[in-house]
GROMACS .gro file of C-alpha atoms in nm:
model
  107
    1UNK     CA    1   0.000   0.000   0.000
    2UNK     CA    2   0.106   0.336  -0.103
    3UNK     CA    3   0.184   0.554   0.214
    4UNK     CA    4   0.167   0.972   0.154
    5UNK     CA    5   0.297   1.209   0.406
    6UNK     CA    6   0.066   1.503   0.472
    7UNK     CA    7   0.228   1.804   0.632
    8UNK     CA    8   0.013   2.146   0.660
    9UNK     CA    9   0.000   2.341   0.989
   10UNK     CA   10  -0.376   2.397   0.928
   11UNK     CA   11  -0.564   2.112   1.082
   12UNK     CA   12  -0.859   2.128   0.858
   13UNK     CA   13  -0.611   2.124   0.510
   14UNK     CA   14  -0.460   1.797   0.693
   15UNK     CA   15  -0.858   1.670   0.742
   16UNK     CA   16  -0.925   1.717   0.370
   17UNK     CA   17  -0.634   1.564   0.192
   18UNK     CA   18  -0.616   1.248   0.473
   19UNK     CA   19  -0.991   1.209   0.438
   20UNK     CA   20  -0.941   1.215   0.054
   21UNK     CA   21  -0.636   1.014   0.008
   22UNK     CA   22  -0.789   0.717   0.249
   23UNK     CA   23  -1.119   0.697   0.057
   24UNK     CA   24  -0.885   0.690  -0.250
   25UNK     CA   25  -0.715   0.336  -0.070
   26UNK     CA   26  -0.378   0.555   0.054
   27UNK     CA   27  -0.211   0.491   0.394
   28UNK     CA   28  -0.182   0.860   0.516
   29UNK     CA   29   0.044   0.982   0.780
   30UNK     CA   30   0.026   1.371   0.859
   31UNK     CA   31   0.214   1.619   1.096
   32UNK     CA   32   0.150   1.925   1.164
   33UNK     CA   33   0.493   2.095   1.086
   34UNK     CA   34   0.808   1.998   0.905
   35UNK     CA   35   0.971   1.886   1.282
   36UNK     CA   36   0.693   1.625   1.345
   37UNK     CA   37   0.758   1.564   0.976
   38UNK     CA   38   1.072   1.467   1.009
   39UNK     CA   39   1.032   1.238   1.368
   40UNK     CA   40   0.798   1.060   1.183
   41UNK     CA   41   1.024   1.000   0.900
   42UNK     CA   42   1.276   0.874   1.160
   43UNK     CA   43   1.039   0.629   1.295
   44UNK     CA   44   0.824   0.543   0.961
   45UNK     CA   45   1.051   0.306   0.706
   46UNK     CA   46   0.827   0.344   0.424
   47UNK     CA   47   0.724   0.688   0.285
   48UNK     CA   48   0.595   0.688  -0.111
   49UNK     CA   49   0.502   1.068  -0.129
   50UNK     CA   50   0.548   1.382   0.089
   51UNK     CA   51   0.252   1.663   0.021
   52UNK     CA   52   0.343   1.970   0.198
   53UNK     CA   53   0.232   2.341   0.252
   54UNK     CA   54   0.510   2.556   0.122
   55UNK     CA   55   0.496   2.841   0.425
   56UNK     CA   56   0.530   2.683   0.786
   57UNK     CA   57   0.647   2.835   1.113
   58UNK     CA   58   1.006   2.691   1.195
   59UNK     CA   59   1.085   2.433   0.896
   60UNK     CA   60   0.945   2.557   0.550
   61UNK     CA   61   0.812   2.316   0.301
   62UNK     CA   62   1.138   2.327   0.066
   63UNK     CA   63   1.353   2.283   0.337
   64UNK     CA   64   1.145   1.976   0.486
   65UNK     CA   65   1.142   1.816   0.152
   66UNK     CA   66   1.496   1.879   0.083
   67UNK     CA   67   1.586   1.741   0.432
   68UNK     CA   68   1.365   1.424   0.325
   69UNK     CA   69   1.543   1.401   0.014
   70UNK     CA   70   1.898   1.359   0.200
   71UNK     CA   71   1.690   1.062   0.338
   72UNK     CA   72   1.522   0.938   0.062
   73UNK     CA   73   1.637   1.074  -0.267
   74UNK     CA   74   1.400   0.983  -0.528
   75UNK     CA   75   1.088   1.118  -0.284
   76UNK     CA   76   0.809   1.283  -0.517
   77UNK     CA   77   0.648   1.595  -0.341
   78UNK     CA   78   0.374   1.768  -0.414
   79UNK     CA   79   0.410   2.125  -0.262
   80UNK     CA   80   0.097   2.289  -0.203
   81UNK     CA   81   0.051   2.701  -0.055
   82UNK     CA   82  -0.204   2.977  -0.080
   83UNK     CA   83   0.053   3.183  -0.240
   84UNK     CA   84   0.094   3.186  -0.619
   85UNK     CA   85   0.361   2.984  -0.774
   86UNK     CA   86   0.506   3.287  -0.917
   87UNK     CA   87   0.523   3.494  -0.551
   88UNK     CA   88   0.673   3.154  -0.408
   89UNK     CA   89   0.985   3.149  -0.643
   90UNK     CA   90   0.939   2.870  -0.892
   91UNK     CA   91   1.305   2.849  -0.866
   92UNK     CA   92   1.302   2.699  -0.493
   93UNK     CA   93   1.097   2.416  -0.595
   94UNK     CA   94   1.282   2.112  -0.817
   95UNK     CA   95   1.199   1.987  -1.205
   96UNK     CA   96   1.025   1.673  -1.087
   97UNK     CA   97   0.797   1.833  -0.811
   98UNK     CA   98   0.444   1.971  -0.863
   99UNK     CA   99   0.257   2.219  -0.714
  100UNK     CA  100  -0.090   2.272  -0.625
  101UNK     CA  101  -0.255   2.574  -0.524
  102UNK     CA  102  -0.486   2.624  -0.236
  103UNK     CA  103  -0.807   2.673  -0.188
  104UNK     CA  104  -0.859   2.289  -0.381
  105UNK     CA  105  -1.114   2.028  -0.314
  106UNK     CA  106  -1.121   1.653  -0.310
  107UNK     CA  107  -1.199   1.663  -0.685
   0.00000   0.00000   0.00000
């Protein structure tokens, strides 16, 4: 089974994607900043995918997943932020990851 790593410090963000991704037959894990992020990453052996909010208090999206990657090099992220792509510097985020803007729905 697939297991996705949800990391948004808005509870009801984490609610919507976890709700979404289980119905869709995911395993979800979430945290609710890029510390708890990474504990979990300590302590969890498999991680598929890492969807995170780009702008977090302490540990920023980009910096959690680029932390993650020293772990796990080939992890796909999906960043995800209220702010426009362009405003969040399309050069911070890598060729292979994706973005998706917020407000979304399950759909």
């Amino acid at each position: 089974m697939t297991t996705i790593l949800v990391v948004d410090d808005e509870a009801s963000v984490r609610k919507l994607l976890r709700n979404t991704l289980e119905r869709a037959g995911y395993r979800v894990l979430d945290a609710d900043g890029g510390e708890r992020a990474l504990a979990l990453v300590e302590s969890e052996p498999t991680i598929d995918l890492l969807i995170t909010d780009v702008v977090m208090p302490v540990i920023g999206g980009v910096e959690l997943a680029a932390r993650m990657r020293g772990l796990r090099p080939s992890l796909p992220v999906v960043f995800i932020s209220g702010y426009t792509f362009e405003r969040l510097g399309a050069e911070s985020l890598g060729p292979a990851d994706h973005f998706l803007s917020k407000p979304f729905t399950p759909r």
